[in-house]
Amino acid sequence: MDELKSSREVMTVKDNSSGHLSQDTVKKVILQSQEAKKQAYCPYSKFRVGAALVTINNFVFTGCNVENACYNLGVCAERNAISKAVSEGHRRFKAIAIASDKSDQFISPCGGCRQFMREFGTDWDVYLTKVDGSYKKMTVDELLPTAFGPEDLSMKI
Ligand code: THU
């Protein structure tokens, strides 16, 4: 019989605040997004991105961008982290931190990722960071105002 191993340790953060992250947690989650960036598979763009997503229960799911020789199949870091969380049964999120190698600009999520975030609510926080760990905080709603979402299809997520 084959021995099956789980490659993922469940990461959590200690955070008391219900909706928003404490300052200490923000720092930790940004570090986790920077750590996730190290796994980026981006031989085509050479643009590394990492994301760290915090669920409402303080679980952390990370993701990096994963590109493909068939360019349009590449997946962004944010979508990767969200898909990992959803596939493990988590659908409610407090925040996501996004890291790149840019030192002069806060990394800005693409339109597709904004829509992907919006699927799981409009009122949660997105930390757009620079390489030094400084950040700009925006809500999903600010990033994608008047967005189409599950409610428009009378869905409850
Ligand atoms: N990318 C992300 O992973 N997240 C973003 O927020 C912006 C762009 C990736 C997609 C592609 O692999 C590379 O960065 C260049 O666009």
PDB file of C-alpha atoms and ligand atoms in Angstrom:
ATOM      1  CA  MET A   1       0.000   0.000   0.000  1.00  0.00           C
ATOM      2  CA  ASP A   2       1.242   3.489  -0.779  1.00  0.00           C
ATOM      3  CA  GLU A   3       1.916   5.850   2.057  1.00  0.00           C
ATOM      4  CA  LEU A   4       0.033   9.042   1.355  1.00  0.00           C
ATOM      5  CA  LYS A   5       1.396  12.250   2.794  1.00  0.00           C
ATOM      6  CA  SER A   6      -0.150  15.638   3.218  1.00  0.00           C
ATOM      7  CA  SER A   7       2.197  18.358   2.053  1.00  0.00           C
ATOM      8  CA  ARG A   8       0.343  21.178   3.719  1.00  0.00           C
ATOM      9  CA  GLU A   9       0.535  22.204   7.316  1.00  0.00           C
ATOM     10  CA  VAL A  10      -2.504  24.183   8.302  1.00  0.00           C
ATOM     11  CA  MET A  11      -1.383  27.713   9.090  1.00  0.00           C
ATOM     12  CA  THR A  12      -3.279  29.913  11.444  1.00  0.00           C
ATOM     13  CA  VAL A  13      -2.853  33.388  12.863  1.00  0.00           C
ATOM     14  CA  LYS A  14      -3.834  34.486  16.337  1.00  0.00           C
ATOM     15  CA  ASP A  15      -6.188  37.347  15.796  1.00  0.00           C
ATOM     16  CA  ASN A  16      -8.990  38.451  18.047  1.00  0.00           C
ATOM     17  CA  SER A  17     -10.567  41.033  15.846  1.00  0.00           C
ATOM     18  CA  SER A  18     -13.596  39.618  14.099  1.00  0.00           C
ATOM     19  CA  GLY A  19     -13.666  41.562  10.848  1.00  0.00           C
ATOM     20  CA  HIS A  20     -10.324  43.286  10.478  1.00  0.00           C
ATOM     21  CA  LEU A  21      -6.768  42.254  11.213  1.00  0.00           C
ATOM     22  CA  SER A  22      -4.729  43.630  14.110  1.00  0.00           C
ATOM     23  CA  GLN A  23      -1.520  45.491  13.225  1.00  0.00           C
ATOM     24  CA  ASP A  24       0.555  42.558  14.373  1.00  0.00           C
ATOM     25  CA  THR A  25      -1.391  40.138  12.196  1.00  0.00           C
ATOM     26  CA  VAL A  26      -1.137  42.429   9.172  1.00  0.00           C
ATOM     27  CA  LYS A  27       2.662  42.275   9.456  1.00  0.00           C
ATOM     28  CA  LYS A  28       2.658  38.482   9.789  1.00  0.00           C
ATOM     29  CA  VAL A  29       0.313  37.962   6.866  1.00  0.00           C
ATOM     30  CA  ILE A  30       2.372  40.265   4.636  1.00  0.00           C
ATOM     31  CA  LEU A  31       5.447  38.195   5.535  1.00  0.00           C
ATOM     32  CA  GLN A  32       3.520  35.057   4.601  1.00  0.00           C
ATOM     33  CA  SER A  33       2.621  36.569   1.213  1.00  0.00           C
ATOM     34  CA  GLN A  34       6.309  37.375   0.665  1.00  0.00           C
ATOM     35  CA  GLU A  35       7.222  33.824   1.587  1.00  0.00           C
ATOM     36  CA  ALA A  36       4.596  32.471  -0.844  1.00  0.00           C
ATOM     37  CA  LYS A  37       6.095  34.650  -3.593  1.00  0.00           C
ATOM     38  CA  LYS A  38       9.259  32.539  -3.396  1.00  0.00           C
ATOM     39  CA  GLN A  39       7.303  29.609  -4.892  1.00  0.00           C
ATOM     40  CA  ALA A  40       6.163  31.614  -7.926  1.00  0.00           C
ATOM     41  CA  TYR A  41       6.441  29.685 -11.175  1.00  0.00           C
ATOM     42  CA  CYS A  42       6.809  32.518 -13.662  1.00  0.00           C
ATOM     43  CA  PRO A  43       9.438  31.622 -16.279  1.00  0.00           C
ATOM     44  CA  TYR A  44       7.668  33.762 -18.914  1.00  0.00           C
ATOM     45  CA  SER A  45       6.910  37.022 -17.145  1.00  0.00           C
ATOM     46  CA  LYS A  46       9.555  36.664 -14.432  1.00  0.00           C
ATOM     47  CA  PHE A  47       7.094  38.642 -12.318  1.00  0.00           C
ATOM     48  CA  ARG A  48       6.776  36.918  -8.947  1.00  0.00           C
ATOM     49  CA  VAL A  49       3.584  37.312  -6.943  1.00  0.00           C
ATOM     50  CA  GLY A  50       2.550  35.825  -3.612  1.00  0.00           C
ATOM     51  CA  ALA A  51      -0.697  36.023  -1.691  1.00  0.00           C
ATOM     52  CA  ALA A  52      -1.784  35.141   1.838  1.00  0.00           C
ATOM     53  CA  LEU A  53      -5.496  34.862   2.543  1.00  0.00           C
ATOM     54  CA  VAL A  54      -6.956  34.937   6.065  1.00  0.00           C
ATOM     55  CA  THR A  55     -10.266  33.200   6.637  1.00  0.00           C
ATOM     56  CA  ILE A  56     -12.875  34.352   9.112  1.00  0.00           C
ATOM     57  CA  ASN A  57     -11.565  31.613  11.474  1.00  0.00           C
ATOM     58  CA  ASN A  58      -7.948  32.807  11.109  1.00  0.00           C
ATOM     59  CA  PHE A  59      -6.734  30.042   8.825  1.00  0.00           C
ATOM     60  CA  VAL A  60      -4.140  31.240   6.329  1.00  0.00           C
ATOM     61  CA  PHE A  61      -3.958  29.965   2.753  1.00  0.00           C
ATOM     62  CA  THR A  62      -1.117  31.097   0.540  1.00  0.00           C
ATOM     63  CA  GLY A  63      -0.718  31.100  -3.213  1.00  0.00           C
ATOM     64  CA  CYS A  64       1.720  32.122  -5.916  1.00  0.00           C
ATOM     65  CA  ASN A  65       1.343  32.717  -9.628  1.00  0.00           C
ATOM     66  CA  VAL A  66       1.713  29.604 -11.765  1.00  0.00           C
ATOM     67  CA  GLU A  67       2.349  30.294 -15.438  1.00  0.00           C
ATOM     68  CA  ASN A  68       2.134  27.950 -18.401  1.00  0.00           C
ATOM     69  CA  ALA A  69       3.754  27.547 -21.832  1.00  0.00           C
ATOM     70  CA  CYS A  70       0.199  28.011 -23.101  1.00  0.00           C
ATOM     71  CA  TYR A  71       0.266  31.569 -21.730  1.00  0.00           C
ATOM     72  CA  ASN A  72      -3.449  32.077 -21.192  1.00  0.00           C
ATOM     73  CA  LEU A  73      -3.613  29.174 -18.741  1.00  0.00           C
ATOM     74  CA  GLY A  74      -1.492  30.967 -16.144  1.00  0.00           C
ATOM     75  CA  VAL A  75      -3.045  31.450 -12.729  1.00  0.00           C
ATOM     76  CA  CYS A  76      -2.561  34.481 -10.488  1.00  0.00           C
ATOM     77  CA  ALA A  77      -1.388  34.189  -6.887  1.00  0.00           C
ATOM     78  CA  GLU A  78      -4.646  35.571  -5.456  1.00  0.00           C
ATOM     79  CA  ARG A  79      -6.841  33.131  -7.359  1.00  0.00           C
ATOM     80  CA  ASN A  80      -4.593  30.300  -6.330  1.00  0.00           C
ATOM     81  CA  ALA A  81      -4.873  31.170  -2.632  1.00  0.00           C
ATOM     82  CA  ILE A  82      -8.655  31.602  -2.847  1.00  0.00           C
ATOM     83  CA  SER A  83      -9.076  28.310  -4.693  1.00  0.00           C
ATOM     84  CA  LYS A  84      -6.984  26.511  -2.096  1.00  0.00           C
ATOM     85  CA  ALA A  85      -9.149  27.911   0.704  1.00  0.00           C
ATOM     86  CA  VAL A  86     -12.439  27.139  -1.023  1.00  0.00           C
ATOM     87  CA  SER A  87     -11.334  23.626  -1.862  1.00  0.00           C
ATOM     88  CA  GLU A  88     -10.632  23.094   1.839  1.00  0.00           C
ATOM     89  CA  GLY A  89     -14.099  24.301   2.803  1.00  0.00           C
ATOM     90  CA  HIS A  90     -13.457  28.001   3.590  1.00  0.00           C
ATOM     91  CA  ARG A  91     -15.596  30.651   1.919  1.00  0.00           C
ATOM     92  CA  ARG A  92     -15.542  33.607   4.285  1.00  0.00           C
ATOM     93  CA  PHE A  93     -12.502  35.816   4.395  1.00  0.00           C
ATOM     94  CA  LYS A  94     -11.134  38.701   6.450  1.00  0.00           C
ATOM     95  CA  ALA A  95      -8.265  39.770   4.262  1.00  0.00           C
ATOM     96  CA  ILE A  96      -5.730  38.961   1.592  1.00  0.00           C
ATOM     97  CA  ALA A  97      -2.184  40.321   1.358  1.00  0.00           C
ATOM     98  CA  ILE A  98      -0.480  40.479  -2.024  1.00  0.00           C
ATOM     99  CA  ALA A  99       3.286  40.719  -2.544  1.00  0.00           C
ATOM    100  CA  SER A 100       5.447  41.288  -5.609  1.00  0.00           C
ATOM    101  CA  ASP A 101       9.039  42.413  -6.187  1.00  0.00           C
ATOM    102  CA  LYS A 102       8.003  45.983  -6.893  1.00  0.00           C
ATOM    103  CA  SER A 103       9.614  48.480  -4.568  1.00  0.00           C
ATOM    104  CA  ASP A 104       8.177  51.648  -6.107  1.00  0.00           C
ATOM    105  CA  GLN A 105       4.538  50.618  -6.520  1.00  0.00           C
ATOM    106  CA  PHE A 106       1.907  48.758  -4.524  1.00  0.00           C
ATOM    107  CA  ILE A 107       1.003  45.558  -6.370  1.00  0.00           C
ATOM    108  CA  SER A 108      -2.460  45.880  -7.819  1.00  0.00           C
ATOM    109  CA  PRO A 109      -4.640  42.815  -8.411  1.00  0.00           C
ATOM    110  CA  CYS A 110      -5.831  42.196 -11.967  1.00  0.00           C
ATOM    111  CA  GLY A 111      -9.492  42.590 -12.889  1.00  0.00           C
ATOM    112  CA  GLY A 112     -10.041  38.848 -12.949  1.00  0.00           C
ATOM    113  CA  CYS A 113      -8.745  38.474  -9.399  1.00  0.00           C
ATOM    114  CA  ARG A 114     -10.899  41.380  -8.205  1.00  0.00           C
ATOM    115  CA  GLN A 115     -13.953  39.572  -9.568  1.00  0.00           C
ATOM    116  CA  PHE A 116     -12.752  36.311  -8.016  1.00  0.00           C
ATOM    117  CA  MET A 117     -12.463  38.039  -4.611  1.00  0.00           C
ATOM    118  CA  ARG A 118     -15.843  39.672  -5.009  1.00  0.00           C
ATOM    119  CA  GLU A 119     -17.498  36.261  -5.364  1.00  0.00           C
ATOM    120  CA  PHE A 120     -16.863  35.825  -1.645  1.00  0.00           C
ATOM    121  CA  GLY A 121     -18.077  39.222  -0.457  1.00  0.00           C
ATOM    122  CA  THR A 122     -17.469  42.908  -0.988  1.00  0.00           C
ATOM    123  CA  ASP A 123     -16.567  43.977   2.529  1.00  0.00           C
ATOM    124  CA  TRP A 124     -13.190  42.440   3.247  1.00  0.00           C
ATOM    125  CA  ASP A 125      -9.705  43.833   3.102  1.00  0.00           C
ATOM    126  CA  VAL A 126      -7.010  43.661   0.456  1.00  0.00           C
ATOM    127  CA  TYR A 127      -3.455  44.644   1.422  1.00  0.00           C
ATOM    128  CA  LEU A 128      -1.528  45.843  -1.627  1.00  0.00           C
ATOM    129  CA  THR A 129       2.115  45.786  -0.631  1.00  0.00           C
ATOM    130  CA  LYS A 130       5.553  46.936  -1.712  1.00  0.00           C
ATOM    131  CA  VAL A 131       8.653  44.841  -1.262  1.00  0.00           C
ATOM    132  CA  ASP A 132       9.595  46.658   1.972  1.00  0.00           C
ATOM    133  CA  GLY A 133       6.320  45.527   3.562  1.00  0.00           C
ATOM    134  CA  SER A 134       4.597  48.896   3.375  1.00  0.00           C
ATOM    135  CA  TYR A 135       1.007  48.630   2.268  1.00  0.00           C
ATOM    136  CA  LYS A 136      -2.172  50.249   1.068  1.00  0.00           C
ATOM    137  CA  LYS A 137      -5.392  48.740   2.416  1.00  0.00           C
ATOM    138  CA  MET A 138      -8.495  48.686   0.225  1.00  0.00           C
ATOM    139  CA  THR A 139     -11.764  46.781   0.439  1.00  0.00           C
ATOM    140  CA  VAL A 140     -12.907  44.465  -2.320  1.00  0.00           C
ATOM    141  CA  ASP A 141     -15.738  46.915  -2.963  1.00  0.00           C
ATOM    142  CA  GLU A 142     -13.285  49.782  -3.441  1.00  0.00           C
ATOM    143  CA  LEU A 143     -11.280  47.695  -5.890  1.00  0.00           C
ATOM    144  CA  LEU A 144     -14.333  46.638  -7.878  1.00  0.00           C
ATOM    145  CA  PRO A 145     -17.295  48.965  -7.257  1.00  0.00           C
ATOM    146  CA  THR A 146     -20.814  48.069  -8.408  1.00  0.00           C
ATOM    147  CA  ALA A 147     -19.625  44.619  -9.326  1.00  0.00           C
ATOM    148  CA  PHE A 148     -21.708  41.783 -10.623  1.00  0.00           C
ATOM    149  CA  GLY A 149     -21.878  39.010  -8.055  1.00  0.00           C
ATOM    150  CA  PRO A 150     -23.677  35.916  -6.850  1.00  0.00           C
ATOM    151  CA  GLU A 151     -26.536  37.981  -5.417  1.00  0.00           C
ATOM    152  CA  ASP A 152     -27.366  39.124  -8.955  1.00  0.00           C
ATOM    153  CA  LEU A 153     -28.156  35.495  -9.712  1.00  0.00           C
ATOM    154  CA  SER A 154     -30.103  35.220  -6.431  1.00  0.00           C
ATOM    155  CA  MET A 155     -27.353  33.014  -5.075  1.00  0.00           C
ATOM    156  CA  LYS A 156     -26.259  32.639  -1.508  1.00  0.00           C
ATOM    157  CA  ILE A 157     -22.683  31.580  -1.078  1.00  0.00           C
TER     158      ILE A 157
HETATM  159  N1  THU B   1      -0.096  38.331 -11.391  1.00  0.00           N
HETATM  160  C1  THU B   1      -0.565  37.850 -10.211  1.00  0.00           C
HETATM  161  O1  THU B   1      -0.338  36.692  -9.860  1.00  0.00           O
HETATM  162  N2  THU B   1      -1.288  38.692  -9.434  1.00  0.00           N
HETATM  163  C2  THU B   1      -1.490  40.011  -9.686  1.00  0.00           C
HETATM  164  O2  THU B   1      -2.099  40.689  -8.870  1.00  0.00           O
HETATM  165  C3  THU B   1      -0.961  40.606 -10.921  1.00  0.00           C
HETATM  166  C4  THU B   1      -0.366  39.670 -11.885  1.00  0.00           C
HETATM  167  C5  THU B   1       0.741  37.452 -12.212  1.00  0.00           C
HETATM  168  C6  THU B   1       0.135  36.929 -13.463  1.00  0.00           C
HETATM  169  C7  THU B   1       1.360  36.608 -14.277  1.00  0.00           C
HETATM  170  O3  THU B   1       1.856  35.334 -13.892  1.00  0.00           O
HETATM  171  C8  THU B   1       2.373  37.662 -13.856  1.00  0.00           C
HETATM  172  O4  THU B   1       1.907  38.150 -12.611  1.00  0.00           O
HETATM  173  C9  THU B   1       2.528  38.815 -14.832  1.00  0.00           C
HETATM  174  O5  THU B   1       1.309  39.355 -15.165  1.00  0.00           O
END
